[in-house]
CSV table of C-alpha atoms in Angstrom, one decimal:
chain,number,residue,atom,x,y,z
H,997,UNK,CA,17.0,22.3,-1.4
H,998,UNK,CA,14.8,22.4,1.2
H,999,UNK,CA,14.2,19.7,3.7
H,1000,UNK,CA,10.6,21.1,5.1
H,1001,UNK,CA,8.3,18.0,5.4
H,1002,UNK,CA,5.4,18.1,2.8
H,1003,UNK,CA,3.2,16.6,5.5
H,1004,UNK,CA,4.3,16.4,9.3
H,1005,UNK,CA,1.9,14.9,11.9
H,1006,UNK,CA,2.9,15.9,15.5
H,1007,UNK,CA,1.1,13.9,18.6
H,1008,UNK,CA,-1.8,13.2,16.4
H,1009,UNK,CA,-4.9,11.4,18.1
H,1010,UNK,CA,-8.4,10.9,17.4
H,1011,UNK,CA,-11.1,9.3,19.5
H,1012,UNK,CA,-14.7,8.2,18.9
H,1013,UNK,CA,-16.3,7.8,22.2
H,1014,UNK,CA,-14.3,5.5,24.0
H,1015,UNK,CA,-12.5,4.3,21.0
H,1016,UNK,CA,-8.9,5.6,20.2
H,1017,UNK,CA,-9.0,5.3,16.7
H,1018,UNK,CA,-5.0,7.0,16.3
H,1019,UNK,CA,-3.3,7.2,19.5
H,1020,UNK,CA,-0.3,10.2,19.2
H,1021,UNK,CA,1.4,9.4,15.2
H,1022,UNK,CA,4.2,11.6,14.8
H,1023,UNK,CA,5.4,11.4,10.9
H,1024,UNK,CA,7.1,13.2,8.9
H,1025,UNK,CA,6.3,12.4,4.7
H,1026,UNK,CA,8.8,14.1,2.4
H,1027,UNK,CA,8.2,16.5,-0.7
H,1028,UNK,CA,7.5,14.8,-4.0
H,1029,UNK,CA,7.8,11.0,-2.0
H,1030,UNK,CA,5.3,7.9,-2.9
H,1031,UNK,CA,3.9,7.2,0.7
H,1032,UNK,CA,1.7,4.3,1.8
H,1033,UNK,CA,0.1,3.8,4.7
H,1034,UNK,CA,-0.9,0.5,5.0
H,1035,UNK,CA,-2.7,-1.6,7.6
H,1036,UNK,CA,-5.6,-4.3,8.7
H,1037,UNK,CA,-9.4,-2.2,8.9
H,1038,UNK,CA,-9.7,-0.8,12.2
H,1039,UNK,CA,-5.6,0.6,12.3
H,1040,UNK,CA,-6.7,4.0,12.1
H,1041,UNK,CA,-4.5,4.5,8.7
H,1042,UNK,CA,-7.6,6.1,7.1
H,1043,UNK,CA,-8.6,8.2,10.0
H,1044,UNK,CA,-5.1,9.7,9.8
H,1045,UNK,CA,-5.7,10.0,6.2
H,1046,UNK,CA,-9.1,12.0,6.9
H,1047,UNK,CA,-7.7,14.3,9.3
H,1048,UNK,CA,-4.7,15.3,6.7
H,1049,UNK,CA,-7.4,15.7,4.5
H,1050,UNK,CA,-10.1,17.7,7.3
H,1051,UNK,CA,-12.6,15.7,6.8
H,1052,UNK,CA,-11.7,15.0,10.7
H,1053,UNK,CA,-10.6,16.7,13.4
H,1054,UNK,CA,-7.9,15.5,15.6
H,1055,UNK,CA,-8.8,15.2,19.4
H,1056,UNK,CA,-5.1,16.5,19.9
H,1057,UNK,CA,-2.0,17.2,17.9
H,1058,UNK,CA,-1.1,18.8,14.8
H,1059,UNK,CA,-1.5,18.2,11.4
H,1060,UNK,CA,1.4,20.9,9.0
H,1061,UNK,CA,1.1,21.4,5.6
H,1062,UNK,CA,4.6,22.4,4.3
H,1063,UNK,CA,5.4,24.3,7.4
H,1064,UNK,CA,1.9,25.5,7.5
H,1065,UNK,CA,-0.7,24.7,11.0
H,1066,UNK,CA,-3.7,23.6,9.0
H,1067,UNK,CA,-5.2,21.1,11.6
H,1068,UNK,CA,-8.2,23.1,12.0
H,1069,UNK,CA,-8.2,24.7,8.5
H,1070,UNK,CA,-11.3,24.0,6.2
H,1071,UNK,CA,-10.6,21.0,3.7
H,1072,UNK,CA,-11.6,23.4,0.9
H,1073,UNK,CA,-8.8,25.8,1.9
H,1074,UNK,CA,-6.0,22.9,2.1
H,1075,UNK,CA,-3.7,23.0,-1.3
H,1076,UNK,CA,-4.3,18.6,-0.9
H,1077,UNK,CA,-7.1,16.7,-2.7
H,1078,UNK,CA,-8.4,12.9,-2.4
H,1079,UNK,CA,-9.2,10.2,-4.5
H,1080,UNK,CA,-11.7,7.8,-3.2
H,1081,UNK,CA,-12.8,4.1,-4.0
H,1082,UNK,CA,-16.2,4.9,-5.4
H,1083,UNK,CA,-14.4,7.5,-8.0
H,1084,UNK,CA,-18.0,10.1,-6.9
H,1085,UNK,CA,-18.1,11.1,-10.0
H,1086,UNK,CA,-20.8,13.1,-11.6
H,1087,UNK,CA,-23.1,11.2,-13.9
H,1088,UNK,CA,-25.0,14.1,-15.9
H,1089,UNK,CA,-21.7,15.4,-16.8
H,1090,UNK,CA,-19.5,14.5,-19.5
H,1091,UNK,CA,-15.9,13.2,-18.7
H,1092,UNK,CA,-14.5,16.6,-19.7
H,1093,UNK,CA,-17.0,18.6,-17.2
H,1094,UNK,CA,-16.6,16.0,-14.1
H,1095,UNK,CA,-12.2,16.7,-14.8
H,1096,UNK,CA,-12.5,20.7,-14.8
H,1097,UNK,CA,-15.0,20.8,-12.0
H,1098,UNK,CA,-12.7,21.5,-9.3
H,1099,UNK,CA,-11.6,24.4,-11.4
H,1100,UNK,CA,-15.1,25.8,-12.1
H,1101,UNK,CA,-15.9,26.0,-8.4
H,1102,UNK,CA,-12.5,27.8,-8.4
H,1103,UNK,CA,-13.8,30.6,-10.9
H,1104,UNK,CA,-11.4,29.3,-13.9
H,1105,UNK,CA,-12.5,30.9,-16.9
H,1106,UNK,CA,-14.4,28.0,-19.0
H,1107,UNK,CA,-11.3,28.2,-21.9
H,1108,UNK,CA,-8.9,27.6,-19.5
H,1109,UNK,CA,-10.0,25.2,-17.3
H,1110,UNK,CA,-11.2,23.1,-20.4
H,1111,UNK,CA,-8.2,23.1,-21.7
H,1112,UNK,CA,-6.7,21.8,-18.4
H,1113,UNK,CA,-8.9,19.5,-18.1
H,1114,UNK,CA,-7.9,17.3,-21.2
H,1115,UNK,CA,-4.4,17.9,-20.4
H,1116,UNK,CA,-5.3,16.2,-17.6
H,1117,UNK,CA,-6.9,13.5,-19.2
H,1118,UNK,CA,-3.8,12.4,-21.3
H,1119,UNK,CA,-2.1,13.0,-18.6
H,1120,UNK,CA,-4.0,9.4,-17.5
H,1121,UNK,CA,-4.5,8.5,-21.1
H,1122,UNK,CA,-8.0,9.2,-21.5
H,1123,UNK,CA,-7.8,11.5,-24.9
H,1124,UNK,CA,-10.6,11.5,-27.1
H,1125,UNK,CA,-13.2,10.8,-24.0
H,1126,UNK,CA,-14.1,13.9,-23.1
H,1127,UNK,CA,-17.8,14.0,-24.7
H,1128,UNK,CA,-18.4,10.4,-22.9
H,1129,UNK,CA,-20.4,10.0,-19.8
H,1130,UNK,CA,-19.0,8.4,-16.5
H,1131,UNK,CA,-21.6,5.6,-17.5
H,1132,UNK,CA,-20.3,4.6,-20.5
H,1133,UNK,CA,-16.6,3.9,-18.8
H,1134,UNK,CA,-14.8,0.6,-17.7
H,1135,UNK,CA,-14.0,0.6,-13.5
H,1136,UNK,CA,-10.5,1.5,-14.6
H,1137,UNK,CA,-10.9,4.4,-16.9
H,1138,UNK,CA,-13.6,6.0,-14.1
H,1139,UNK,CA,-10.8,5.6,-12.1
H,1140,UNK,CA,-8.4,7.5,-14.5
H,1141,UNK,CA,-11.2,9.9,-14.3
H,1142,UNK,CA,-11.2,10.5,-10.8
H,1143,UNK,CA,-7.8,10.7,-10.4
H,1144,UNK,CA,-7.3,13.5,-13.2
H,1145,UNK,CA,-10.1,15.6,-11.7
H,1146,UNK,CA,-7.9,15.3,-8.5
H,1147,UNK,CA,-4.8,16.3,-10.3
H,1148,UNK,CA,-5.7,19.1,-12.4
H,1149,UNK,CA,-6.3,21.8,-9.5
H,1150,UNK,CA,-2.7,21.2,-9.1
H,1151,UNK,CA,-2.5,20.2,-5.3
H,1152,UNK,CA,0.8,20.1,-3.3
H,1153,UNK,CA,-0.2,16.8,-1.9
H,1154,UNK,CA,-2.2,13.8,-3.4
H,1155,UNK,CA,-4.5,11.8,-0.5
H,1156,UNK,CA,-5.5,8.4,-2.2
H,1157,UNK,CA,-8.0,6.6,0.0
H,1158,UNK,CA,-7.8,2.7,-1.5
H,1159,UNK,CA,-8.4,4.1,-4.7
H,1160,UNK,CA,-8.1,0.5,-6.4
H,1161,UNK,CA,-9.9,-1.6,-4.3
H,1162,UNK,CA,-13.1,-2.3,-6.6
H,1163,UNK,CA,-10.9,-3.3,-9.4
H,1164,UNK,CA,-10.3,-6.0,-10.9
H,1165,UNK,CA,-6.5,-8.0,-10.6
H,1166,UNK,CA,-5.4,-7.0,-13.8
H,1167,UNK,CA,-6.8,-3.8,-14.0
H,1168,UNK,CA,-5.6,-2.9,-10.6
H,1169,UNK,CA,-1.9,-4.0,-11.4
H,1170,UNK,CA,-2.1,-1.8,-14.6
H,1171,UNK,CA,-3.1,1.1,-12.7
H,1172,UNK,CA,-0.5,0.9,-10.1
H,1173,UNK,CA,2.4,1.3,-12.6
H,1174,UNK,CA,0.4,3.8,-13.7
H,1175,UNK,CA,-0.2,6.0,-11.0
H,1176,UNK,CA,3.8,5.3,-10.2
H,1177,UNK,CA,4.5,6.7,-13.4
H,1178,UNK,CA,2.4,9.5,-13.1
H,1179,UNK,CA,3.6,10.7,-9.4
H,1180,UNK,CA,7.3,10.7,-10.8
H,1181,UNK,CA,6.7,12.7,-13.5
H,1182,UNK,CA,4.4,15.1,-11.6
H,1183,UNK,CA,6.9,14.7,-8.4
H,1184,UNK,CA,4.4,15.8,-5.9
H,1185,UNK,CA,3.7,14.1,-2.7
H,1186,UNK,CA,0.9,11.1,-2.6
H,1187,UNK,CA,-0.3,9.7,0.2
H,1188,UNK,CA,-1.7,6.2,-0.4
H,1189,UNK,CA,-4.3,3.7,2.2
H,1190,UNK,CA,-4.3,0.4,1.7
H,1191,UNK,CA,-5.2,-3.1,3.3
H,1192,UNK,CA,-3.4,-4.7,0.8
H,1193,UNK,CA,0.3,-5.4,1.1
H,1194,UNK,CA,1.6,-6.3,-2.4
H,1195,UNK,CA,0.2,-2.6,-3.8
H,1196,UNK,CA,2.1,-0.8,-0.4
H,1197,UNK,CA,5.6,-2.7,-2.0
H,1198,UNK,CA,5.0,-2.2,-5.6
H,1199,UNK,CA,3.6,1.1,-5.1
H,1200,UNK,CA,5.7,3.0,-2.0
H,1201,UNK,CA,9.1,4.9,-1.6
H,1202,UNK,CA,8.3,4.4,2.0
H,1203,UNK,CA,5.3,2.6,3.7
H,1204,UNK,CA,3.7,3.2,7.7
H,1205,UNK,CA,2.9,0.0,8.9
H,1206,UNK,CA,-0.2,0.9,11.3
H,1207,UNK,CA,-1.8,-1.5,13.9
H,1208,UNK,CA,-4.3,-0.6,16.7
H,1209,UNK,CA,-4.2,3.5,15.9
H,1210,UNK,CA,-0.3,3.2,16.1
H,1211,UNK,CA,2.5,2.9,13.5
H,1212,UNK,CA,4.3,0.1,14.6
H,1213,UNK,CA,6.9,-0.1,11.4
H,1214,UNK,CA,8.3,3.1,9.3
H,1215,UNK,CA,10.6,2.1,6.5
H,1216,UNK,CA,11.3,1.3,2.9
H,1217,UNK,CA,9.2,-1.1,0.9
H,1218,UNK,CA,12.7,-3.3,0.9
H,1219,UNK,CA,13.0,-2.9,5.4
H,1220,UNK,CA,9.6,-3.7,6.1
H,1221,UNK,CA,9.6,-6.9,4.1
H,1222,UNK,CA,13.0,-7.9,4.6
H,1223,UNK,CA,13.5,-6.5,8.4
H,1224,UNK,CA,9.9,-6.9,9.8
H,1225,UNK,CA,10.3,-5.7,13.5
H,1226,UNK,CA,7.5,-7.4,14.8
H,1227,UNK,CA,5.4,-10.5,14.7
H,1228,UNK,CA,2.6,-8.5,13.4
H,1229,UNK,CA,4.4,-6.9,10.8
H,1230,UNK,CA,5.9,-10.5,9.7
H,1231,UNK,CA,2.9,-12.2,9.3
H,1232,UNK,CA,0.7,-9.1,8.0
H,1233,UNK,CA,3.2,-7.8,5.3
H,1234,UNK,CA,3.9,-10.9,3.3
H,1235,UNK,CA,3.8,-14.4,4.7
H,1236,UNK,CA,6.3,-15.3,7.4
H,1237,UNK,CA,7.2,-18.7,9.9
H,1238,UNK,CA,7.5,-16.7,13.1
H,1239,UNK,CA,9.0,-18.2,15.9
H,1240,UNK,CA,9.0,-17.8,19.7
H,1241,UNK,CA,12.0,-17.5,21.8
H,1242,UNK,CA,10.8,-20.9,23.2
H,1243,UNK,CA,10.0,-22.4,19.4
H,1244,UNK,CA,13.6,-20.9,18.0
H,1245,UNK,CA,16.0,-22.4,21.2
H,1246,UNK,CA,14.1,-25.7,20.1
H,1247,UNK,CA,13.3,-25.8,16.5
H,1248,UNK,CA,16.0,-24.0,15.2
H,1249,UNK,CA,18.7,-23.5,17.8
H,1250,UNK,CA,18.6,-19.5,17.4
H,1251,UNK,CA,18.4,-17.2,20.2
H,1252,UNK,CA,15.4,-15.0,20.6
H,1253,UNK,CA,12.2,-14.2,18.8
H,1254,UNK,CA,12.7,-14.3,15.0
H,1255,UNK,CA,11.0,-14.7,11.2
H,1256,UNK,CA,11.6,-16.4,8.4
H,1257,UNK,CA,10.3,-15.7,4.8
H,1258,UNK,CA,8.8,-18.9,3.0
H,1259,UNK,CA,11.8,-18.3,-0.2
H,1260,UNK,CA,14.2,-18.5,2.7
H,1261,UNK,CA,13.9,-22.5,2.3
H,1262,UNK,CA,14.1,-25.0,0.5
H,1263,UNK,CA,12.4,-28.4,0.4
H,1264,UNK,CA,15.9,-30.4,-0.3
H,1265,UNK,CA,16.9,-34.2,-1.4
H,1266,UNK,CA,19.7,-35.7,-0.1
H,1267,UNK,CA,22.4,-33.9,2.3
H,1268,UNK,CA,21.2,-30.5,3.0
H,1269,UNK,CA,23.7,-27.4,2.1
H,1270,UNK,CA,26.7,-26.4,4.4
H,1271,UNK,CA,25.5,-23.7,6.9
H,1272,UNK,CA,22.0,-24.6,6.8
H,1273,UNK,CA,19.4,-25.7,9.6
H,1274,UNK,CA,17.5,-29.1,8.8
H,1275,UNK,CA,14.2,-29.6,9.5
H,1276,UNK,CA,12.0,-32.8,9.0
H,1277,UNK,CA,8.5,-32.8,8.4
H,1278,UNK,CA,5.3,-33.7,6.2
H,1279,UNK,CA,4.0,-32.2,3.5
H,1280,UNK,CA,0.5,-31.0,4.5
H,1281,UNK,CA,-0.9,-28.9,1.3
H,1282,UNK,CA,0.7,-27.6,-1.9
H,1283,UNK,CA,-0.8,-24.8,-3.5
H,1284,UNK,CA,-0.2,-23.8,-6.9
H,1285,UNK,CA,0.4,-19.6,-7.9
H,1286,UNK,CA,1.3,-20.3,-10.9
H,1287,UNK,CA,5.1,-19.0,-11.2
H,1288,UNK,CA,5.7,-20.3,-7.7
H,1289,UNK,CA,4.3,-23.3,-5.5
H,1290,UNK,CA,3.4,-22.7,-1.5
H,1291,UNK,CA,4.5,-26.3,0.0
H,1292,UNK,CA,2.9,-25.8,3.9
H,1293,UNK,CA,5.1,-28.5,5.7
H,1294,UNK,CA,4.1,-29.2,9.5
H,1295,UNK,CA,7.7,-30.1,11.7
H,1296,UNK,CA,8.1,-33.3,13.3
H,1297,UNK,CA,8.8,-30.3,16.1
H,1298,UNK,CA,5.3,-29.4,16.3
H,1299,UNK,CA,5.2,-26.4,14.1
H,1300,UNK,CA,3.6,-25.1,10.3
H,1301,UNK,CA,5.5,-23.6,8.2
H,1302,UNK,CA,5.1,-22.3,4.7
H,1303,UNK,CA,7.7,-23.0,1.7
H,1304,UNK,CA,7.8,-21.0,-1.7
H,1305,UNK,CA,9.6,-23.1,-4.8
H,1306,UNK,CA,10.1,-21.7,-8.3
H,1307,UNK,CA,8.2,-23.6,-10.6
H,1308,UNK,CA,11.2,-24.3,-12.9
H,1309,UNK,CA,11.9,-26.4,-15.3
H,1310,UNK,CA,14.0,-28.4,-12.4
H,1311,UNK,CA,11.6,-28.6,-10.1
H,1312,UNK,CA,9.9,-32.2,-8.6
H,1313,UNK,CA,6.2,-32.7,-7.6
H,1314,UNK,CA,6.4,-33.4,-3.9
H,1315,UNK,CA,3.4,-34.9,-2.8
H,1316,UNK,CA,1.2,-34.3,-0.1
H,1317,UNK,CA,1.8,-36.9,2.9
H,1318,UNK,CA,5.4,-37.3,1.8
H,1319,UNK,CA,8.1,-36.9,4.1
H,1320,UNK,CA,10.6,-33.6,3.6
H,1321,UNK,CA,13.9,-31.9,4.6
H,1322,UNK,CA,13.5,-28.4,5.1
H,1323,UNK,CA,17.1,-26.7,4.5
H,1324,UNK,CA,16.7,-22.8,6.4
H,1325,UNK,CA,19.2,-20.2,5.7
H,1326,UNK,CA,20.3,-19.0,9.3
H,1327,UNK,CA,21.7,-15.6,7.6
H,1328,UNK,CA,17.8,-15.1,7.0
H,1329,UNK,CA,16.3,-14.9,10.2
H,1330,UNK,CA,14.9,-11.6,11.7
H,1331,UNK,CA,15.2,-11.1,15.0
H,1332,UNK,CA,11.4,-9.7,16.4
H,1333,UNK,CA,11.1,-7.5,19.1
């Protein structure tokens, strides 16, 4: 098996004027592998996206596609395609025509690239709309759409650039098991951007974290929530109590810089568990999320903090203004550099 990268980015940088919108990425993104970059706007994660794509071209360093130098190569003549937000779909042409485009500018005989086309559309479950017009489609089936007219020129390497963002919740948690599903049983690489950190860990064999034109956290869904290796990554992937070196000697009697993740505590009655720090404070705000409550506590030490409590069958109201012992789990606290 081989172990050529799909994608490898070598010294990568872009600048707009005096901007430095990516400042030298090196990555390497593996063959058939669900990978997300994710990041706050302004990270450069969609810049890097764009130049993998050729819409842009780096200031300096490479861009390889499976061993191949195409960092000044037309986007036309990369084997990748992108999916976008606004779908850019055609709307004088039926569903069917807007999916085997890409083939027709490819000189596909009309029988054959028809045909491809509505395998492609039940490959996203879209059989039977083939005579319809974008127009007459939900956000989520335009979507399905867009992403089938990307699929069925057969690219080595999927670019999706926040292709969910303009749907709704629900739709947009149907269509990431969907496009999970699909990628394994296709098993080619896709590159997903997003700003949103729940889709990155349902979504990513491995995610880039990227902050100021930098990737600042390379891992698993599982390491980058459960090992964050920064403040930034704590608090921006998930919701974290980060502490200082100064606030962790005082509030918690660790050593060093280090996070905590709010299902790490627990709001306790009575003697708090062996092997457990104990913090008092007030309850400040409770927020309901419907399978879970957010209790934010502020310490008699001077600090916020955030707890997250099943809502069980066992669990008690706790009132805002009420007083609270905070039980933290030492084994759960992440040293940040």
């Amino acid at each position: 098996m081989s172990t050529q990268p799909a994608i490898r980015l070598t010294g990568l940088t872009k600048t707009f004027g005096h901007v430095n919108a990516v400042n030298g990425v090196n990555l390497d993104i593996a063959p058939g592998e669900f990978f997300s970059m994710l990041g706050p706007s302004g990270s450069g994660k969609t810049t890097v996206l764009r130049m993998i794509a050729g819409f842009e071209t780096p200031t300096s360093g490479t861009v390889e596609l499976f061993g191949n130098d195409v960092t000044t190569v037309a986007p036309f003549d990369r084997d990748v395609n992108t999916v976008f937000q606004d779908y850019a779909l055609f709307p004088h042409m039926s569903v069917l025509d807007n999916v085997a485009y890409g083939l027709r500018v490819r000189g596909v005989k009309t029988d054959a690239r028809l045909a491809a086309a509505r395998e492609a559309l039940a490959l996203v479950r879209l059989e039977g709309y083939g005579d319809r017009k974008p127009t007459q489609l939900s956000g989520g089936q335009r979507q399905r759409v867009a992403l089938a007219r990307a699929l069925v020129v057969e690219p080595k390497v999927l670019l999706l650039d926040e292709p969910l963002g303009a749907l709704d919740l629900k739709l947009r948690e149907q269509m990431q098991v969907e496009l999970k599903e699909i990628q394994r049983r296709l098993g080619i690489t896709f590159i997903f951007v997003t700003h949103d950190q729940e889709e990155a860990l349902t979504l990513s064999d491995r995610i880039a974290v990227f902050n100021e034109g930098q990737i600042v956290q390379l891992g698993t869904a599982e390491d980058v929530y459960r090992r964050p290796a920064s403040s930034f990554v704590a608090n921006f992937v998930g919701t974290s109590a980060v502490f200082s070196a100064e606030e962790a000697k005082k509030i918690l009697g660790h050593s060093g810089a280090c996070s905590i993740r709010p299902e790490h505590m627990d709001i306790v009655s009575g003697k708090t568990p062996a092997g457990t720090i104990a913090l008092t404070g007030t309850v400040a705000e409770t927020i309901f999320l419907g399978a879970s409550t957010r209790i934010i506590v502020d310490l008699a030490a001077g600090k916020r903090i955030a707890v997250l409590e099943q809502n069980d069958l066992n669990r008690k109201h706790t009132a805002l203004g009420s007083s609270v012992t905070v039980a933290v789990h030492p084994q759960f606290l992440t040293p940040l550099s």
